Every structure is written in structure tokens, then in C-alpha cells.
XYZ file of C-alpha atoms in Angstrom:
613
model
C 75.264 202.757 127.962
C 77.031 202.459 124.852
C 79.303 205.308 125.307
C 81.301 202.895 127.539
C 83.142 201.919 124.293
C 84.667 204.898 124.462
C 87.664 203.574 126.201
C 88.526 201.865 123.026
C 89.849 205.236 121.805
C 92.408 204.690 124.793
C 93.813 201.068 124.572
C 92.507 198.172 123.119
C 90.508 195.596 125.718
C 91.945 193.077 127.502
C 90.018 190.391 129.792
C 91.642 189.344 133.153
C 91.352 185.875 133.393
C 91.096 184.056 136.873
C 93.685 184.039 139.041
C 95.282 187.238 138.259
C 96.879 189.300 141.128
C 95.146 191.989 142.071
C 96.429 195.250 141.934
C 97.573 197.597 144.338
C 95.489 200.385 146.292
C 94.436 202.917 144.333
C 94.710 206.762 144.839
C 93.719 209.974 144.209
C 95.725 212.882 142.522
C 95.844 215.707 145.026
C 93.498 217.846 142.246
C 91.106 215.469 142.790
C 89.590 217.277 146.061
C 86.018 216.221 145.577
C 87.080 212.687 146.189
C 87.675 210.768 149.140
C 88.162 207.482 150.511
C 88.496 206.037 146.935
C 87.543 202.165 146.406
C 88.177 199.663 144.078
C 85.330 197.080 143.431
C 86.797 195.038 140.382
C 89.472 193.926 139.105
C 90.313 192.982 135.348
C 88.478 193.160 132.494
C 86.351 195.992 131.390
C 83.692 196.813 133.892
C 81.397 200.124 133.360
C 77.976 201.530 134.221
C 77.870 201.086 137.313
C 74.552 202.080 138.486
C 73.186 202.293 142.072
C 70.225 200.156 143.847
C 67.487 202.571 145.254
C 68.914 201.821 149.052
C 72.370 202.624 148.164
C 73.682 199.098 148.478
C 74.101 197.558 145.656
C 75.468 198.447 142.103
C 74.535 197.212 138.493
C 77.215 197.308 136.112
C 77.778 195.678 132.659
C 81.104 193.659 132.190
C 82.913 191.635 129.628
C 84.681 189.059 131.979
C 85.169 184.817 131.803
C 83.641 183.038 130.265
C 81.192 185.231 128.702
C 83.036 186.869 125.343
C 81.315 190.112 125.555
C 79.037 192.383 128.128
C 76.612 190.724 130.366
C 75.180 192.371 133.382
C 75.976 192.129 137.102
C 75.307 192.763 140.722
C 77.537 193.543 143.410
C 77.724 194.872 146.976
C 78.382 198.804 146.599
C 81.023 198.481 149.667
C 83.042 195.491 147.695
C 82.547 192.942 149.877
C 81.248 190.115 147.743
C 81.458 188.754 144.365
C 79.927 189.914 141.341
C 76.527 187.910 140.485
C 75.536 187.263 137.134
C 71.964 188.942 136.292
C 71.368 188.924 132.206
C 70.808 185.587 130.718
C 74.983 185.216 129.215
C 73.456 184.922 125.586
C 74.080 187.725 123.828
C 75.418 190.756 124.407
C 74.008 193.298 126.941
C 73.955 197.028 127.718
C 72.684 199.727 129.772
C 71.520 198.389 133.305
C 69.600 199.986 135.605
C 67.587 199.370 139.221
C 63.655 200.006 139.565
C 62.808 202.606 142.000
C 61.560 200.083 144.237
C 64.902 198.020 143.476
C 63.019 195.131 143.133
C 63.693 194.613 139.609
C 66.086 195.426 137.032
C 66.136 196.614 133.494
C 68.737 196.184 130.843
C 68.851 195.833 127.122
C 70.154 192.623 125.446
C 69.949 190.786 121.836
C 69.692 187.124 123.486
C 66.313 186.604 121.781
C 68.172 187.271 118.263
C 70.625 185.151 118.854
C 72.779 183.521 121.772
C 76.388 184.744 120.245
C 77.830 187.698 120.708
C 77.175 190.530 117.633
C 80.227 190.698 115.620
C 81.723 194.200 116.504
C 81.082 196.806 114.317
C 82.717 197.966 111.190
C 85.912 200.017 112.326
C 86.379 200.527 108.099
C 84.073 203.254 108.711
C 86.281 205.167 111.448
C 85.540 205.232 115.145
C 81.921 203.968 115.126
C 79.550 202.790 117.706
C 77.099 199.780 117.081
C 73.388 200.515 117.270
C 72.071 197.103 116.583
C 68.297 196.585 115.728
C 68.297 193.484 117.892
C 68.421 195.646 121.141
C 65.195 195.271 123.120
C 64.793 196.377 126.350
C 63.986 193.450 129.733
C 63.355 193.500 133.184
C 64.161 190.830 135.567
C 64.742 190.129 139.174
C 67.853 191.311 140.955
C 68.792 187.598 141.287
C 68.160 186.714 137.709
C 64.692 185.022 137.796
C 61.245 186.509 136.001
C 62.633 187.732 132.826
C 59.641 190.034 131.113
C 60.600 192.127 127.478
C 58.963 195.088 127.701
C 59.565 196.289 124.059
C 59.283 193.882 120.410
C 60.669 196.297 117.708
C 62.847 195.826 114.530
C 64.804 198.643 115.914
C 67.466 199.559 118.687
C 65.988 200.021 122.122
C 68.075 200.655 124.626
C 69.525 203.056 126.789
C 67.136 202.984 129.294
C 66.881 204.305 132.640
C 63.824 204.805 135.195
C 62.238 207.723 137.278
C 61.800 206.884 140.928
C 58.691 208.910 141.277
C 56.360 206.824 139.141
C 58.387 204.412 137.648
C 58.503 205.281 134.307
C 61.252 204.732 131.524
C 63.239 207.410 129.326
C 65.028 205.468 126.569
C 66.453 205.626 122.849
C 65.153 204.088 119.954
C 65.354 204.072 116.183
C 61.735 202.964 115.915
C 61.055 206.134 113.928
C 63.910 206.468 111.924
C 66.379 208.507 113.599
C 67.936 207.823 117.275
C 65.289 209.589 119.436
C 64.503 209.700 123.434
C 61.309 208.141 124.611
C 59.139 207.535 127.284
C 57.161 204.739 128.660
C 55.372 203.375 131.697
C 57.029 200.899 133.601
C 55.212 197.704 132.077
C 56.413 199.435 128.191
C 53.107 200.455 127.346
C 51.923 204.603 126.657
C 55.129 205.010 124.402
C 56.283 208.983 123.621
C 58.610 210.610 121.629
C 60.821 213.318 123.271
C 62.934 214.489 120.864
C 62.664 215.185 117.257
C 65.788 216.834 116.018
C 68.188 214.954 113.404
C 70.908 213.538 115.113
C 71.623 211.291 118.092
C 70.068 211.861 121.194
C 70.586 209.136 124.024
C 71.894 208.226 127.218
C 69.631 210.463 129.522
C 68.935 210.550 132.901
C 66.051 211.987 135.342
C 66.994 214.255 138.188
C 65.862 213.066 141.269
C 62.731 214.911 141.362
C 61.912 213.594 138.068
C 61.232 216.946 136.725
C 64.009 217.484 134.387
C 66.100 214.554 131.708
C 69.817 214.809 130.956
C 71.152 213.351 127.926
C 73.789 213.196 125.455
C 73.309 214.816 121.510
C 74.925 215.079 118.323
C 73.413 217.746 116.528
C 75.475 217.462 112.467
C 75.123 220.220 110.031
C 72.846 220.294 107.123
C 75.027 218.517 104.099
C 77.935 216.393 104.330
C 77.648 215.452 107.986
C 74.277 215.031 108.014
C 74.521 212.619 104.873
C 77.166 211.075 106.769
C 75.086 210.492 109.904
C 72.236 209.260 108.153
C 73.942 206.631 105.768
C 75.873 205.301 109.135
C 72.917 204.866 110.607
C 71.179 202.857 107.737
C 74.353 200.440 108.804
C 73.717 200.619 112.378
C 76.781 202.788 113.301
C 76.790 206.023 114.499
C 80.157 207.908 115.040
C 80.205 209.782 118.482
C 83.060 212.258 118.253
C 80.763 215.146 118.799
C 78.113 214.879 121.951
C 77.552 217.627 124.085
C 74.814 217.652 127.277
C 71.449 218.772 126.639
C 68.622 219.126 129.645
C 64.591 219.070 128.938
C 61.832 219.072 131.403
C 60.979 215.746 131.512
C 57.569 215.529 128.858
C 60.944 216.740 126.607
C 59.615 220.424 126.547
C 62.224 223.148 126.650
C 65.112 221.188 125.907
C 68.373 223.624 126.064
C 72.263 222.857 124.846
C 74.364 223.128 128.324
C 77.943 222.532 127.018
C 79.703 223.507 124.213
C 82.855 222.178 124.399
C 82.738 220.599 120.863
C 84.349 217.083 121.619
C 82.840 213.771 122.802
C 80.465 214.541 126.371
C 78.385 211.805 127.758
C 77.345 209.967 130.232
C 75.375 213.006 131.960
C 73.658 212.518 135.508
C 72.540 215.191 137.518
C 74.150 216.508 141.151
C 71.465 215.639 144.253
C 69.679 219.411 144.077
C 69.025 219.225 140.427
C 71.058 222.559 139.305
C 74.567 220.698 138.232
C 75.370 218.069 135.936
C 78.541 215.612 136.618
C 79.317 213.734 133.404
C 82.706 212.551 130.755
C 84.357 214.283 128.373
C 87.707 214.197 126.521
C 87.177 218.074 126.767
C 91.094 219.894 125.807
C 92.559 216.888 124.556
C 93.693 217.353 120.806
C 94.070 213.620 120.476
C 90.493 212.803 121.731
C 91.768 210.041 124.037
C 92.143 211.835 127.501
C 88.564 211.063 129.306
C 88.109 212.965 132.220
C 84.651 213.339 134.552
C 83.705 216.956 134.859
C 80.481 219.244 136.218
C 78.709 222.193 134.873
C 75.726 224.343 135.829
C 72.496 223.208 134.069
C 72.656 226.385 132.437
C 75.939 225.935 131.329
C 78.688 227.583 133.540
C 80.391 226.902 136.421
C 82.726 223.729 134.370
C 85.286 222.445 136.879
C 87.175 219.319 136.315
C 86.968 216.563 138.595
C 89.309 213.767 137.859
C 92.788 214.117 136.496
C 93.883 210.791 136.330
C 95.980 209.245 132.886
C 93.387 207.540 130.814
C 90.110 206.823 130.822
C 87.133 208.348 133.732
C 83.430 208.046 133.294
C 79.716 206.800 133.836
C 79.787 209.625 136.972
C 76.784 208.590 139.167
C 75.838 209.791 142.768
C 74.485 207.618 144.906
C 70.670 208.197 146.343
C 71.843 210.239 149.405
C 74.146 212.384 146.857
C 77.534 211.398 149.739
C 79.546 208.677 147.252
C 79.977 208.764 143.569
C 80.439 205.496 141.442
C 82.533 205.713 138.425
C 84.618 203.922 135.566
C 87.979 204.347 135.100
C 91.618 203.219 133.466
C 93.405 203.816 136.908
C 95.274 201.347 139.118
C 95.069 198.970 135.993
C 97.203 195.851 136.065
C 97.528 195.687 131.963
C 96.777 197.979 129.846
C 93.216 198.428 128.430
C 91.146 197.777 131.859
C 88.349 199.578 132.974
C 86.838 198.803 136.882
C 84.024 200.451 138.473
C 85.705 202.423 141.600
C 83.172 204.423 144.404
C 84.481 207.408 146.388
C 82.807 209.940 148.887
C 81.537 212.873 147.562
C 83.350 216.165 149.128
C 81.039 218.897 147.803
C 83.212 221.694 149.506
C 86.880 220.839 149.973
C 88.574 222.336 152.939
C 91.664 222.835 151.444
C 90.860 223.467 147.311
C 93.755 223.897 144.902
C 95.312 227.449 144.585
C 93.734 227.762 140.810
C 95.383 230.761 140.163
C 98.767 229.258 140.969
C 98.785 225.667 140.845
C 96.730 225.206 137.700
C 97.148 229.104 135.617
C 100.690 227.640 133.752
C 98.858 223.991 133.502
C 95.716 225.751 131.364
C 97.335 227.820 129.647
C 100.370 225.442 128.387
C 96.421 223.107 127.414
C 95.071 226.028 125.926
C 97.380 227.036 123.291
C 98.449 223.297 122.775
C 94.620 222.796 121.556
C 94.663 226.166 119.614
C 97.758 225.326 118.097
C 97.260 221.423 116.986
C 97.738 220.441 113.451
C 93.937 219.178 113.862
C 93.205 223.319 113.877
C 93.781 223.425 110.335
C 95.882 226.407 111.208
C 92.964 227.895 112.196
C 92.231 229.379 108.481
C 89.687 230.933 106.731
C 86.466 228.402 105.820
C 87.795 225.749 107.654
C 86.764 223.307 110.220
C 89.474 223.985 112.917
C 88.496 227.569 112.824
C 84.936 226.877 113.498
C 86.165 224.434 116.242
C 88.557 226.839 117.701
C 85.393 229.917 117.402
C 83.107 227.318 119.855
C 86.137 226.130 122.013
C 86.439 229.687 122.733
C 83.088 230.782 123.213
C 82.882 227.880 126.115
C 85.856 229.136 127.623
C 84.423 232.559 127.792
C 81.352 231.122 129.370
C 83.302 229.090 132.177
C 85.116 232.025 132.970
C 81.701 233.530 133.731
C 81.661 236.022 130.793
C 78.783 237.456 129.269
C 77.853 237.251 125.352
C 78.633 240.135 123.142
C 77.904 238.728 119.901
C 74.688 239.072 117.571
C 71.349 237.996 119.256
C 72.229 237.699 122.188
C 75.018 234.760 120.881
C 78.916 234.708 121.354
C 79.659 235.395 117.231
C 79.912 238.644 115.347
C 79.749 237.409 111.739
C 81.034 239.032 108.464
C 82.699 238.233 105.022
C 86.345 238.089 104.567
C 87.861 237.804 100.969
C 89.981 234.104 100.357
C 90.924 234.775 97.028
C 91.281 237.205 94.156
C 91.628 236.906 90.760
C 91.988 239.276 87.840
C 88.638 240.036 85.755
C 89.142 239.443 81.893
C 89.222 243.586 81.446
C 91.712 244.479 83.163
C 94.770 245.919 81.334
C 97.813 248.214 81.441
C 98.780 250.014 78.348
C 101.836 252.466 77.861
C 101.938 255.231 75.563
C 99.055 253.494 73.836
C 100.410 250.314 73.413
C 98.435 247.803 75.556
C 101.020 245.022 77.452
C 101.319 241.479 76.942
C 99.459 239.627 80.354
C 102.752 238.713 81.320
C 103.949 241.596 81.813
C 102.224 243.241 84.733
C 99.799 242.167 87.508
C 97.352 244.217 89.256
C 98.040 244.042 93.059
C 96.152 242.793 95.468
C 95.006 245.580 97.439
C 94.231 247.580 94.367
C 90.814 249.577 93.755
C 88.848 248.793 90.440
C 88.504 251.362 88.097
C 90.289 252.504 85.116
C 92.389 256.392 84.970
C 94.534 257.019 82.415
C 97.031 259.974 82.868
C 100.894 261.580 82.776
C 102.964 259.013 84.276
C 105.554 260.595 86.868
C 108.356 259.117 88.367
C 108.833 259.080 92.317
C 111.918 257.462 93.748
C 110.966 254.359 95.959
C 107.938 256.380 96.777
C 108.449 256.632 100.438
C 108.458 259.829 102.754
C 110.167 259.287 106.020
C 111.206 262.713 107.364
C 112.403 261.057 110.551
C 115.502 259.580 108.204
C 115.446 262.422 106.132
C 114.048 260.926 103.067
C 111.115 262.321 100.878
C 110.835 261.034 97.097
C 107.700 262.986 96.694
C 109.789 266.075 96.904
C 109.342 268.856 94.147
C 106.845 266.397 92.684
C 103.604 266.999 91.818
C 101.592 263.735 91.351
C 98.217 265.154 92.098
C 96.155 263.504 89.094
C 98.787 261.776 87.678
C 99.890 258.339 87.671
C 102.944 257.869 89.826
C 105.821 255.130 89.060
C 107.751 253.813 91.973
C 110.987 252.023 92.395
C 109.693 248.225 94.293
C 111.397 247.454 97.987
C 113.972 250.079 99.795
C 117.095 251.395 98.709
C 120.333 249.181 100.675
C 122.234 250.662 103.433
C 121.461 254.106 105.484
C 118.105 253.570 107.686
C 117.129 250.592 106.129
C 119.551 248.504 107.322
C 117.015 248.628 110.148
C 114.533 245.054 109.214
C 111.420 247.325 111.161
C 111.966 250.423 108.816
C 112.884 248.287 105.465
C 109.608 245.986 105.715
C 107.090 249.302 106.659
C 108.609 251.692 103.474
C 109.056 248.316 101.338
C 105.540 247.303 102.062
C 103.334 247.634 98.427
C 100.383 248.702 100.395
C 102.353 251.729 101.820
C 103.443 253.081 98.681
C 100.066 253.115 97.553
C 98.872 254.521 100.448
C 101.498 256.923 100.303
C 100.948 257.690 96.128
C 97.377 258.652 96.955
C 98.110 260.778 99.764
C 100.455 262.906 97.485
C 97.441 263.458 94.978
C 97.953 260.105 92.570
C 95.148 258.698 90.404
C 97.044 255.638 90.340
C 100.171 253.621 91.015
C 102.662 251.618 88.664
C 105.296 249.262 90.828
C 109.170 248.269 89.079
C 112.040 246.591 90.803
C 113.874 248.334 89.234
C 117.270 248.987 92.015
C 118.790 252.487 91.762
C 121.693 250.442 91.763
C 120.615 249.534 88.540
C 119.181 247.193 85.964
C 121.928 244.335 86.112
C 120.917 243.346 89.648
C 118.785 240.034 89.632
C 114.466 240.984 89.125
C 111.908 239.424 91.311
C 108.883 237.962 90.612
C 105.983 239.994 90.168
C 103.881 240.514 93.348
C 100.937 237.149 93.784
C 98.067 237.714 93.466
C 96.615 236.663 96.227
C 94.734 237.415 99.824
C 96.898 238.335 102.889
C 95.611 240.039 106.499
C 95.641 243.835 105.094
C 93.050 243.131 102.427
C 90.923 241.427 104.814
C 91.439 244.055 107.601
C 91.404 247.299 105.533
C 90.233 246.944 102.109
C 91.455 248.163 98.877
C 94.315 250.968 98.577
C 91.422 253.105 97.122
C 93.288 253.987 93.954
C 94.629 251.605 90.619
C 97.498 249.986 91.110
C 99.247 247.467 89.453
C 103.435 245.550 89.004
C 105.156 246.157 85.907
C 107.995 243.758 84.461
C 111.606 245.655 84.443
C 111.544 245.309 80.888
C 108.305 247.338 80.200
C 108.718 249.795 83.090
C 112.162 250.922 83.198
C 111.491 253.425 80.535
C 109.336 255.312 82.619
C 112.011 256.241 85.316
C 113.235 258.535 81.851
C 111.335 261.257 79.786
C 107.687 261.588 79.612
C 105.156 258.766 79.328
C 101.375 258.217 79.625
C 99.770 254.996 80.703
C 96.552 253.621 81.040
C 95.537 251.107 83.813
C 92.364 249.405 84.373
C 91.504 246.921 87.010
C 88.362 244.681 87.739
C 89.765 242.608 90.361
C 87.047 239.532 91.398
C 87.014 238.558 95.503
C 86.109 235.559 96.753
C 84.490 235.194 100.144
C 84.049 233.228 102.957
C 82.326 233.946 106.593
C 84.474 234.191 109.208
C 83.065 235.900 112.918
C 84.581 237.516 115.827
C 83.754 235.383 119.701
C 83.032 238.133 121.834
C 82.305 238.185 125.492
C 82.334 240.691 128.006
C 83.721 241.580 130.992
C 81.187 243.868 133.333
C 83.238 246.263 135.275
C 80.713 247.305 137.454
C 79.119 250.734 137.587
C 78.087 250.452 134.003
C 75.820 253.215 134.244
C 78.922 255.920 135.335
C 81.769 254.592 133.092
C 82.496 257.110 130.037
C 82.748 253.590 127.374
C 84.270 250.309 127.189
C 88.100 248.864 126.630
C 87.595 246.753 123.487
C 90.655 243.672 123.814
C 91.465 241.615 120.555
């Protein structure tokens, strides 16, 4: 299906023309332990989709190859040993092939009857973007190319489309109603029903073998901008497929559920042989988006285990009928750089010998982990934006494959609240001295400082720190209770200071606050003013502006506010009054905790639970 053209993200495509030497053997990495006895069955080109005949013999596969200029659909032996044979008509351009469930016929999607070129590609102005022509309709024809019958005539895409074994009927996507939506049909195209109904792209899906349950690929965008940007892509015919993640239904499209959440570009989902796993692509971990490996995952979403690890690009994961060889796409073993070929292996459900996980792959995720945490593309993980949110579901699906349970609101992984992003002085506050009000520039309220107004005796405290460990207490024989206390900004040089741990905790602003209210003050006035004294250079006043303390613990719960040397060194001298009031305006943004938990077992004896941030 069209998520083939995800390879483009790796290399750009190159045809192999006739004559080419073929390539050696290829071979598995040693992680690869569900693979066996891995086979090559073409060679140049792109090749992908391969999809297998009901008997387990043949395979259909879509390929761009001489001297057809883009995809047409093929036939080949599943054990490679005979040629490709052409099957789609070599107008056009074709997608998305797939055998009856008798295998005597086979349906694919094509835009011949539009018109025998090839589509020009789409619009790459717009980004990454996927073609979703209206001239797709969907055919079947006979394995050997004969007794071509359409089976739908809409001024939309159709496409997509794959067929239940049991009765014969068809799951496909469409944009017949306006949005790309999953149908169903009977076999001849006739009893058409919608599926799905949700904005956003739903496509690529799959029966299980019972034909009880569909697989499929989604993009789900958010209400606003990527919504609007969804919508007026597909008014072009483009869709942009960095987000997909696997969804499963019951097969009349009734209790569809979201099985991963990896938050990058899944697709190509088929189901494992009993029904309860999925096998499928993703570029899953890799910040750049271009590493496409095939990976499974329970049907209700644990249990993810990677299965191939080789450079490149791996997908369109299909198990043949008797579930003992899997069929795939892949960048491996390429002569030149930008081939895909469709390789087959044998299935090893339970490896005899499984990687050490603990030891051979514990310094390989984690080195991954923080590496995707810690990319540029995280936005620094920040307040309100996207690489947070990214990084909040990244982590909730690694809490899930590591078998976790949700802690999080309704019965979710997220524990939302408010944090303040900003903060900005209201037009009443002031700070007024002996009764004379000061210029703006002259002072700033801090940060962390509570609203309100006080007005009282202004008394002078040292540095305002109390450290009996280093023998240090400005606070003695001073009585600030009620008052408004004045405090000297940073730490005095030299003595236990020299020490960077103790200078930064007395120096901190918050601290002195913390410590002015403790001691009885109403309120708190901040100079650098150095007891070394007034020639030494003056900083800045303190921004005003968010850091982690305000969003972790609040306000200091009293005034408190920076003076300018000029204005404030007076009050070190002689007795003063002041006046401060503060109306400090927060801005806020949602933010959430991912929580999961670990059972310990014996829930119902253990005295409480080890919270780990």
C-alpha cells in the first residue's frame, strides 16, 4: 500500500536496469532470532508488498522496474525460482495487490483508465507527503493477467484493498465521503460500508485469519492547526504520514481500540497466525524518522519486541498462510543505494538461543533512550510545547512495554495540572520609602513573591541567612516579627562560602525569603549592596521571570521585592518605613506527570507505596 513510499525518507529511488550483477547473499544480524534461512527474491529497483497466494506459493508484489517508469504489479514464485510476471495492465501507476481467497484472482488498484502515464509525483513543496489520487479505483484480474473487471467507479481514491478468506469480502480506503475512511464490500464491489468515521486517515488494514478482527494504520490530528492542516492536504490529494499508529476493530468496525502509542510513523499492520499479535513497521526511537524497522505487539498493546535490526529500511511484514515464513521489504544487501527487494525468511516463533536482553541490549536502549529524549526535535522538552507532549506519550509506551500498569487519571498514564510560564507585574504594584513612592525602575517584585500589600518599620538583617553549622546568624538580636526586613543580595566572599554548594543555597532569593518569614517578617526588601561596600560593581535587578521553584512550590508566602543600590542603601542606616505592594499576574500552561506502576506483590500486606520521580 502506499506506505511503501516510505523508503523515500531513506534514500532517493534508483531502478536497476538489466544486466546488473546481482548482489551477494544476504544475512541476518544475530538480534534477528526470529529469522531464519533468509532469501532474496529480487534484485534492483524498488520492489514492496509482497503479498502471499492462498497456497503459499506464490507472491504479489508491486514494483517500479524496466521499462515501466513507475509501480505495476507482479507475480512470482514465493521460493525464487522464476521470473517476475507482469499482472496490471503497465498503464498507469498501480498499488496495493492482493490474492483472492481462492487465489484465483487478484485485486489491485490502478489509474490506467484515467490515463496511461504515470501521475506526476506529488508536491514535495508541501513537506513529506503521500499522494492520494482520485483516479485510484480498485480491479480484479486473473493471476496471469487476463479478465480485467473494476469493481469500484468513483471520483475518489479507492484503494488499499485487501480480502477476507472466509467469504471473500473486501476492507478498503476511500475518500468517497470526504475524509480517508475504511470500507467494506462483497467480493463483486457491491453492499458498500463504512467502518470508520473519525477525522483523520485510516487505511492499510488487514483481516486476521479468522476474519473476525481488521488491523489498520491511523492518524488521529488534534482539533486546530493539524486538523486544518490535514484537511486542506487532503483537498490536494496529499496526506502527510509522520504520525500512524495501529488500531484493531472487530471486523463490522465495532470496538475499534488504539494498540500502539509510539507517536512516530507505524504501518503496514498484519496480524500473527493466532490472532492475539500484530507484526508491522515503524521508525519507532529514531529521532531522524528514517530508521524503519519491523516490530510486534500484543493486540492489546504490550509485549513490543523488535524484530529486524538491519541499517535502513524493513517493512510490509506478512506471514504466510501456515504462519512458518514471513515475506518482507527491505534496504538490505542493496547493490546502490535507494533499493528495496522483497526477501522471505522462516518464522522462529521461540528462539533457542534468544539474546541476553539484560546484557546485550540494556547499554544499546538506554544510549536510544536518552538520545530520543534529548534530540533538538524535543524542544528541550519545555513547558507547552510539542516535544514535551511527544516525550509524555513516548514514555507512557515505554511504561506499557515494560509491562507497567497506569497510574494516571481515569484509568490513563497522565496526571494533569497547571504550571505558571510567565509572570508579569500588575499595573498596582509599587514600593514606596518613607512615603515617597519609587520610580519603576527602581525595584522589581520577585518572582516567587506573594501578592498583597504591608506597609511597616523597615529593619536591617545582614545577608539574611542563618547557618549555625558555620556559625553565622544575621537574624541575631533582631526582631523582625511584623516588620519589613532589608537584606544584603548574594553571600559575603571568603569563610564558608568559598564552598559553590553553601554560596548558591544562602545566596538563593527564595531562601532569604523563606528565611525573613520564618523570623516573623511581613515582608522582604533585596540590595546588592556588598559589605565590602558601595564601590564594588551592582548587578542587575533579579528577572522577572518563571524558573522550577515557582512551579514546584509556589509563592514565598510573604511581599517581596529588589531594590536599586541607589534607593536601598539608605536603609542599611537609621530608621525607615516602606510600603510594598505586589499584584503579580501568572501565566499558565498544562503540563502532566506519566505515571505507571510497578505491583510488588502482596498489595494487600504492604504498609504504602515507594513513589520514584
Amino acid at each position: 500500500m502506499n506506505a511503501r513510499r516510505l523508503s523515500i525518507l531513506l534514500a532517493a529511488s534508483l531502478s536497476l536496469g538489466a544486466g546488473a550483477a546481482q548482489p551477494p547473499s544476504p544475512s541476518l544480524d544475530p538480534r534477528e532470532v526470529h529469522l531464519a534461512g533468509l532469501g532474496q527474491l529480487t534484485s534492483g529497483g524498488e520492489n514492496a508488498e509482497a503479498y502471499w497466494s492462498p497456497d503459499g506459493q506464490q507472491l504479489v508484489f508491486q514494483s517500479t522496474r524496466p521499462p515501466y517508469g513507475c509501480d505495476q504489479i507482479f507475480r512470482m514464485p514465493a521460493d525464487g525460482s522464476g521470473e517476475p510476471v507482469l499482472v496490471s495492465t503497465g498503464k498507469g501507476r498501480t498499488t496495493c495487490a492482493y490474492f483472492t481467497g481462492d487465489g484465483q484472482r487478484i485485486l489491485y488498484s490502478s489509474t490506467h483508465h484515467a490515463a496511461e502515464a504515470c501521475p506526476p509525483p506529488p508536491d514535495r513543496s508541501q513537506g513529506y507527503v503521500w499522494s492520494v489520487d482520485s483516479a485510484y479505483e480498485i480491479w480484479t484480474v486473473r493471476p496471469d493477467g487476463s479478465g480485467l473487471v473494476r469493481l469500484t467507479d468513483n471520483d475518489a481514491y479507492d484503494a488499499e484493498a485487501t480480502v477476507c478468506p472466509a467469504d471473500g469480502s473486501l476492507v478498503f480506503t476511500s475518500t468517497r465521503d470526504g475524509d480517508l475512511e475504511l470500507y467494506r464490500m462483497n467480493a463483486d464491489g457491491t453492499d458498500v460500508r463504512r467502518l470508520t468515521s473519525a477525522p483523520g486517515y485510516d487505511g492499510g488494514a488487514f483481516f486476521s485469519a479468522d476474519c473476525s478482527k481488521i488491523v489498520w494504520r491511523a492518524s488521529r490530528p488534534k482539533e486546530g492547526a493539524e486538523l486544518e492542516d490535514y484537511r486542506r492536504l487532503l483537498e490536494k490529494g496529499l496526506i502527510r504520514p509522520n504520525k500512524l499508529e495501529i488500531w484493531v476493530a472487530d471486523a463490522d468496525g465495532g470496538n475499534a481500540r488504539q494498540v500502539t502509542y509510539l507517536d512516530a510513523a507505524s504501518f503496514a499492520p498484519y496480524f500473527f497466525p493466532s490472532g492475539r499479535r500484530v507484526i508491522f513497521s515503524s521508525n519507532y526511537g529514531d529521532p531522524k524518522g528514517r530508521e524503519f524497522e519491523i516490530w510486534a505487539v500484543d493486540v492489546d498493546g504490550g509485549g513490543l519486541e523488535r524484530i529486524t535490526w538491519s541499517p535502513g529500511f524493513d517493512g510490509f511484514p506478512m506471514f504466510s498462510p501456515d504462519g512458518t515464513r514471513l515475506a518482507f521489504a527491505s534496504n538490505r544487501n542493496q547493490a546502490k543505494p535507494g533499493e528495496t527487494n522483497v526477501f522471505v525468511a522462516r518464522w522462529v516463533d521461540k528462539p533457542l538461543n534468544p539474546p541476553n536482553k539484560a546484557e546485550a541490549e540494556a547499554a544499546d536502549r538506554y544510549r536510544e533512550d536518552v538520545r530520543w529524549l534529548a534530540d533538538d526535535a524535543r524542544e528541550g522538552r519545555g513547558i507547552g510545547t510539542r516535544g514535551l507532549e511527544e516525550a509524555g506519550k513516548w514514555i507512557a509506551a515505554r511504561f506499557r512495554e515494560l509491562g507497567l500498569d497506569p497510574g494516571g487519571e481515569d484509568g490513563g498514564w497522565f496526571q494533569t495540572f497547571d504550571v505558571p510560564v510567565a509572570v508579569e507585574a500588575g499595573p498596582s504594584t509599587a514600593v514606596a520609602l518613607d512615603g515617597k513612592p519609587l520610580e519603576e525602575e527602581s525595584f522589581r517584585p520577585l518572582p516567587f513573591s506573594a501578592d498583597g500589600e504591608v506597609e511597616g518599620e523597615v529593619v536591617a538583617a545582614g545577608y539574611g541567612i542563618t547557618a549555625p553549622d558555620s556559625g553565622i546568624d544575621d537574624y541575631k538580636g533582631i526582631d523582625a516579627a511584623g516588620k519589613i526586613v532589608v537584606v544584603r543580595r548574594f553571600t559575603p566572599q571568603g569563610g564558608p562560602f568559598e564552598n559553590k554548594d553553601v554560596e548558591r543555597r544562602y545566596g538563593d532569593l527564595r531562601y532569604k525569603a523563606w528565611n525573613a518569614r520564618e523570623h516573623g517578617a511581613r515582608g522582604l526588601i533585596v540590595v546588592d549592596l556588598p559589605a565590602a561596600g558601595p564601590d564594588a560593581p551592582e548587578s542587575p535587578l533579579p528577572s522577572l521571570r518563571v524558573d522550577s521553584s515557582i512551579a514546584a512550590g509556589g509563592d514565598a508566602g510573604i511581599p517581596a521585592v529588589a531594590v536599586t543600590r541607589a534607593v536601598g542603601a539608605r536603609l542599611f542606616d537609621g530608621s525607615h518605613r516602606a510600603s510594598l505592594k505586589v499584584d503579580l499576574e501568572r501565566k499558565t500552561r498544562p503540563a502532566f506527570n506519566v505515571v505507571g506502576v510497578v505491583r510488588a506483590g502482596a498489595a494487600d500486606r504492604l504498609p504504602g507505596a515507594v513513589l520514584v520521580g
